[in-house]
């Protein structure tokens, strides 16, 4: 079952997101507490066997998004399925819900990204119909 989350689901989503984003649950609880009520964001929770099994977070991006020509663009910010539930179509179902939400918000394009070395994510995106539009290496330095 896929649920459009509300405040009641924040702890479950933060627990799942901590496994994807490698942040603490406390940090993510605060972040999702602010994001979930926003009209610019949607978080969907996959519940299987009466437990949280995955989630997907999407948002509207109004700034430039690589490879797109419109604004806003629906953007997949994160998607995660617990290992024991992978390769069963759940990620596709979550992505479908995100894309549906973006269409309802007036979007005609949907985008995402992944780290250069994340081969599993790259393969997932390609299987889901995304086209690779760019590769970048980001730089930063501290200023004295």
PDB file of C-alpha atoms in Angstrom:
ATOM      1  CA  UNK A   1       0.000   0.000   0.000  1.00  0.00           C
ATOM      2  CA  UNK A   2       1.323   3.459  -0.915  1.00  0.00           C
ATOM      3  CA  UNK A   3       0.269   6.361   1.284  1.00  0.00           C
ATOM      4  CA  UNK A   4       0.643  10.094   0.716  1.00  0.00           C
ATOM      5  CA  UNK A   5       2.283  10.935   4.020  1.00  0.00           C
ATOM      6  CA  UNK A   6       1.138  13.266   6.728  1.00  0.00           C
ATOM      7  CA  UNK A   7       2.595  14.345  10.058  1.00  0.00           C
ATOM      8  CA  UNK A   8       1.728  10.929  11.532  1.00  0.00           C
ATOM      9  CA  UNK A   9       4.239   9.274   9.162  1.00  0.00           C
ATOM     10  CA  UNK A  10       7.290  11.455   9.821  1.00  0.00           C
ATOM     11  CA  UNK A  11       9.074   8.988  12.119  1.00  0.00           C
ATOM     12  CA  UNK A  12       8.708   6.137   9.619  1.00  0.00           C
ATOM     13  CA  UNK A  13       9.863   8.271   6.688  1.00  0.00           C
ATOM     14  CA  UNK A  14      12.825   9.654   8.675  1.00  0.00           C
ATOM     15  CA  UNK A  15      13.882   6.109   9.615  1.00  0.00           C
ATOM     16  CA  UNK A  16      13.829   5.016   5.959  1.00  0.00           C
ATOM     17  CA  UNK A  17      15.432   8.224   4.676  1.00  0.00           C
ATOM     18  CA  UNK A  18      18.290   7.897   7.183  1.00  0.00           C
ATOM     19  CA  UNK A  19      19.274   4.687   5.426  1.00  0.00           C
ATOM     20  CA  UNK A  20      19.360   6.445   2.060  1.00  0.00           C
ATOM     21  CA  UNK A  21      20.801   9.847   2.911  1.00  0.00           C
ATOM     22  CA  UNK A  22      23.187   8.734   5.693  1.00  0.00           C
ATOM     23  CA  UNK A  23      21.916  11.420   8.071  1.00  0.00           C
ATOM     24  CA  UNK A  24      20.525  11.028  11.551  1.00  0.00           C
ATOM     25  CA  UNK A  25      16.843  10.346  12.049  1.00  0.00           C
ATOM     26  CA  UNK A  26      16.630  13.498  14.196  1.00  0.00           C
ATOM     27  CA  UNK A  27      17.935  15.681  11.347  1.00  0.00           C
ATOM     28  CA  UNK A  28      15.543  14.104   8.899  1.00  0.00           C
ATOM     29  CA  UNK A  29      12.591  14.279  11.289  1.00  0.00           C
ATOM     30  CA  UNK A  30      13.034  18.053  11.460  1.00  0.00           C
ATOM     31  CA  UNK A  31      13.427  18.272   7.674  1.00  0.00           C
ATOM     32  CA  UNK A  32      10.352  16.174   6.898  1.00  0.00           C
ATOM     33  CA  UNK A  33       8.352  18.024   9.561  1.00  0.00           C
ATOM     34  CA  UNK A  34       8.862  21.161   7.461  1.00  0.00           C
ATOM     35  CA  UNK A  35       8.541  19.497   4.024  1.00  0.00           C
ATOM     36  CA  UNK A  36       5.501  17.255   4.410  1.00  0.00           C
ATOM     37  CA  UNK A  37       2.943  20.075   4.878  1.00  0.00           C
ATOM     38  CA  UNK A  38       4.360  22.001   1.877  1.00  0.00           C
ATOM     39  CA  UNK A  39       2.370  22.206  -1.358  1.00  0.00           C
ATOM     40  CA  UNK A  40       5.746  22.094  -3.161  1.00  0.00           C
ATOM     41  CA  UNK A  41       6.651  18.615  -1.855  1.00  0.00           C
ATOM     42  CA  UNK A  42       5.137  15.154  -1.657  1.00  0.00           C
ATOM     43  CA  UNK A  43       6.386  12.157   0.281  1.00  0.00           C
ATOM     44  CA  UNK A  44       4.939   8.719  -0.337  1.00  0.00           C
ATOM     45  CA  UNK A  45       5.321   5.814   2.084  1.00  0.00           C
ATOM     46  CA  UNK A  46       5.277   2.170   1.033  1.00  0.00           C
ATOM     47  CA  UNK A  47       3.727   0.019   3.760  1.00  0.00           C
ATOM     48  CA  UNK A  48       4.002  -3.771   3.475  1.00  0.00           C
ATOM     49  CA  UNK A  49       3.184  -6.393   6.069  1.00  0.00           C
ATOM     50  CA  UNK A  50       2.070  -3.590   8.432  1.00  0.00           C
ATOM     51  CA  UNK A  51       5.489  -1.917   8.399  1.00  0.00           C
ATOM     52  CA  UNK A  52       7.269   0.849   6.505  1.00  0.00           C
ATOM     53  CA  UNK A  53       9.110  -0.706   3.561  1.00  0.00           C
ATOM     54  CA  UNK A  54      10.084   2.246   1.386  1.00  0.00           C
ATOM     55  CA  UNK A  55       9.494   5.865   0.513  1.00  0.00           C
ATOM     56  CA  UNK A  56       9.829   8.398  -2.282  1.00  0.00           C
ATOM     57  CA  UNK A  57      10.180  12.148  -1.972  1.00  0.00           C
ATOM     58  CA  UNK A  58       9.480  14.530  -4.832  1.00  0.00           C
ATOM     59  CA  UNK A  59       9.348  18.289  -5.062  1.00  0.00           C
ATOM     60  CA  UNK A  60       8.713  21.063  -7.494  1.00  0.00           C
ATOM     61  CA  UNK A  61      11.850  22.786  -8.703  1.00  0.00           C
ATOM     62  CA  UNK A  62      11.455  26.251 -10.124  1.00  0.00           C
ATOM     63  CA  UNK A  63      15.158  26.869 -10.791  1.00  0.00           C
ATOM     64  CA  UNK A  64      16.985  25.449 -13.793  1.00  0.00           C
ATOM     65  CA  UNK A  65      16.970  21.656 -13.936  1.00  0.00           C
ATOM     66  CA  UNK A  66      19.526  19.963 -16.212  1.00  0.00           C
ATOM     67  CA  UNK A  67      17.998  18.736 -19.463  1.00  0.00           C
ATOM     68  CA  UNK A  68      14.586  20.369 -18.999  1.00  0.00           C
ATOM     69  CA  UNK A  69      12.863  23.281 -20.706  1.00  0.00           C
ATOM     70  CA  UNK A  70       9.902  24.051 -18.454  1.00  0.00           C
ATOM     71  CA  UNK A  71       9.216  25.280 -14.945  1.00  0.00           C
ATOM     72  CA  UNK A  72       8.297  24.003 -12.509  1.00  0.00           C
ATOM     73  CA  UNK A  73       9.768  20.544 -12.948  1.00  0.00           C
ATOM     74  CA  UNK A  74       8.802  17.596 -10.789  1.00  0.00           C
ATOM     75  CA  UNK A  75      11.966  16.255  -9.181  1.00  0.00           C
ATOM     76  CA  UNK A  76      12.632  12.920  -7.521  1.00  0.00           C
ATOM     77  CA  UNK A  77      14.638  13.899  -4.453  1.00  0.00           C
ATOM     78  CA  UNK A  78      14.979  10.410  -3.066  1.00  0.00           C
ATOM     79  CA  UNK A  79      13.601   6.899  -3.315  1.00  0.00           C
ATOM     80  CA  UNK A  80      14.408   3.926  -1.108  1.00  0.00           C
ATOM     81  CA  UNK A  81      13.109   0.384  -0.652  1.00  0.00           C
ATOM     82  CA  UNK A  82      14.266  -1.896   2.155  1.00  0.00           C
ATOM     83  CA  UNK A  83      16.524  -4.619   0.680  1.00  0.00           C
ATOM     84  CA  UNK A  84      14.104  -7.471   1.344  1.00  0.00           C
ATOM     85  CA  UNK A  85      11.397  -5.770  -0.762  1.00  0.00           C
ATOM     86  CA  UNK A  86      13.526  -4.755  -3.745  1.00  0.00           C
ATOM     87  CA  UNK A  87      13.059  -6.041  -7.321  1.00  0.00           C
ATOM     88  CA  UNK A  88       9.316  -6.474  -6.830  1.00  0.00           C
ATOM     89  CA  UNK A  89       8.078  -3.350  -8.620  1.00  0.00           C
ATOM     90  CA  UNK A  90       7.663  -1.196  -5.503  1.00  0.00           C
ATOM     91  CA  UNK A  91      10.121   1.513  -6.595  1.00  0.00           C
ATOM     92  CA  UNK A  92       8.327   1.809  -9.932  1.00  0.00           C
ATOM     93  CA  UNK A  93       4.996   2.158  -8.116  1.00  0.00           C
ATOM     94  CA  UNK A  94       6.405   4.885  -5.863  1.00  0.00           C
ATOM     95  CA  UNK A  95       7.891   6.686  -8.859  1.00  0.00           C
ATOM     96  CA  UNK A  96       4.543   6.457 -10.664  1.00  0.00           C
ATOM     97  CA  UNK A  97       2.871   8.168  -7.687  1.00  0.00           C
ATOM     98  CA  UNK A  98       5.507  10.918  -7.729  1.00  0.00           C
ATOM     99  CA  UNK A  99       5.032  11.484 -11.448  1.00  0.00           C
ATOM    100  CA  UNK A 100       1.252  11.551 -11.019  1.00  0.00           C
ATOM    101  CA  UNK A 101       1.619  14.164  -8.259  1.00  0.00           C
ATOM    102  CA  UNK A 102       3.882  16.283 -10.503  1.00  0.00           C
ATOM    103  CA  UNK A 103       1.353  16.116 -13.370  1.00  0.00           C
ATOM    104  CA  UNK A 104      -1.387  17.218 -10.953  1.00  0.00           C
ATOM    105  CA  UNK A 105       0.828  20.206 -10.085  1.00  0.00           C
ATOM    106  CA  UNK A 106       0.999  21.157 -13.767  1.00  0.00           C
ATOM    107  CA  UNK A 107       4.422  19.730 -14.575  1.00  0.00           C
ATOM    108  CA  UNK A 108       5.191  18.459 -18.048  1.00  0.00           C
ATOM    109  CA  UNK A 109       8.689  17.217 -17.141  1.00  0.00           C
ATOM    110  CA  UNK A 110      10.113  15.110 -14.341  1.00  0.00           C
ATOM    111  CA  UNK A 111      13.796  14.822 -13.432  1.00  0.00           C
ATOM    112  CA  UNK A 112      16.177  13.256 -10.946  1.00  0.00           C
ATOM    113  CA  UNK A 113      19.872  12.724 -10.275  1.00  0.00           C
ATOM    114  CA  UNK A 114      22.283  10.264  -8.729  1.00  0.00           C
ATOM    115  CA  UNK A 115      25.923  10.184  -7.701  1.00  0.00           C
ATOM    116  CA  UNK A 116      28.344   9.342 -10.517  1.00  0.00           C
ATOM    117  CA  UNK A 117      29.399   6.073  -8.875  1.00  0.00           C
ATOM    118  CA  UNK A 118      25.910   4.866  -7.923  1.00  0.00           C
ATOM    119  CA  UNK A 119      25.479   2.201 -10.589  1.00  0.00           C
ATOM    120  CA  UNK A 120      22.322   0.763  -9.023  1.00  0.00           C
ATOM    121  CA  UNK A 121      20.607   4.149  -9.080  1.00  0.00           C
ATOM    122  CA  UNK A 122      21.753   4.821 -12.643  1.00  0.00           C
ATOM    123  CA  UNK A 123      20.359   1.459 -13.760  1.00  0.00           C
ATOM    124  CA  UNK A 124      17.064   2.124 -11.948  1.00  0.00           C
ATOM    125  CA  UNK A 125      16.648   5.532 -13.584  1.00  0.00           C
ATOM    126  CA  UNK A 126      17.355   4.165 -17.041  1.00  0.00           C
ATOM    127  CA  UNK A 127      14.897   1.275 -16.513  1.00  0.00           C
ATOM    128  CA  UNK A 128      12.266   3.812 -15.424  1.00  0.00           C
ATOM    129  CA  UNK A 129      12.549   5.733 -18.689  1.00  0.00           C
ATOM    130  CA  UNK A 130      14.822   8.577 -17.642  1.00  0.00           C
ATOM    131  CA  UNK A 131      17.478   9.710 -20.125  1.00  0.00           C
ATOM    132  CA  UNK A 132      20.905  10.736 -18.959  1.00  0.00           C
ATOM    133  CA  UNK A 133      21.312  14.426 -19.832  1.00  0.00           C
ATOM    134  CA  UNK A 134      24.604  15.441 -18.189  1.00  0.00           C
ATOM    135  CA  UNK A 135      27.443  14.373 -15.919  1.00  0.00           C
ATOM    136  CA  UNK A 136      29.188  16.803 -13.629  1.00  0.00           C
ATOM    137  CA  UNK A 137      31.858  16.874 -10.996  1.00  0.00           C
ATOM    138  CA  UNK A 138      31.239  19.467  -8.302  1.00  0.00           C
ATOM    139  CA  UNK A 139      34.011  21.412  -6.588  1.00  0.00           C
ATOM    140  CA  UNK A 140      34.237  23.456  -3.398  1.00  0.00           C
ATOM    141  CA  UNK A 141      36.920  25.108  -1.341  1.00  0.00           C
ATOM    142  CA  UNK A 142      37.088  26.996   1.916  1.00  0.00           C
ATOM    143  CA  UNK A 143      37.814  30.682   1.680  1.00  0.00           C
ATOM    144  CA  UNK A 144      40.318  32.214   4.094  1.00  0.00           C
TER     145      UNK A 144
END
